[in-house]
Amino acid sequence: MAHIKTPQEIEIMREAGRKLARVMARLTPLVRVGATGLELDAAAKKFILEEKAKPSFLNYRPSGAGKAYPATLCVSLNDTVVHGVPTSRAIKDGDLVKLDLGLVFKEFHSDMAITVMVGNVPKRARELVLATKEALARGIKAAKQGNTLGDIGYAIQSFMEKRGFSIVDALTGHGIGRDLHEDPWVMNKGTRGRGEPLVRGMTLALEPMTAIGKPAVRQQKDDSYATKDGSLSAHFEHTIAITEKGPEILTLNL
Ligand code: MG
């Protein structure tokens, strides 16, 4: 069952979301040739603390995971889809760099991800990134009262597959609030009208994770997920609230 938030709780999540979006806006220009994941991670932590918030991912241990996450930021390069642990590897021209970041403010979490294209990215990769961003926008548009979780999944999946891209297996969006991951799971695939009905007060992290090649993923040594066929992957995420007036993106830099 989804946790339904009060308007007061959503107001706190709005504040948390704005803080996170501001942090992401400051991080984005630091993603360039020669920068390392470790540098980006340190900057992310500094910016979050400057917002008087705390990192959500640092030391976070999802149920069933072998070990706690060792960093503030996830930096997933190229065929790595999500949960990439920052390293000293320098970013290169043509890299797809996925930044995934969460913070907690007044006991509420906010979660957001972007894919940054560094320098000369191949045409098909650029198409993947732009399509994934658009798929997230379409998923958000479908996240309104009267619709279901299946409508969100359908909006994302149908848009990506029409363009010849895959939704990767096993990884999903989620409810969010006092916990980083709450019920329900928000699948990036679905059938119209199926699944849990969407109601006012739900707060969800929508996050299409996509690939140029096949949908299968494998877990790597650092617990991150990469495409099994090595094809490039993209990821965008917003935290949203379902309100009377429709979906509201909380992770906006206003
Ligand atoms: Mg998330």
XYZ file of C-alpha atoms and ligand atoms in Angstrom, residues 111 174 181 205 207 237, ligand 1:
7
model
C 15.442 11.411 -5.425
C 9.293 3.580 -6.289
C 12.088 3.424 -1.110
C 10.028 8.550 -7.909
C 12.775 6.715 -13.313
C 14.344 10.531 -12.571
Mg 15.123 6.310 -7.309
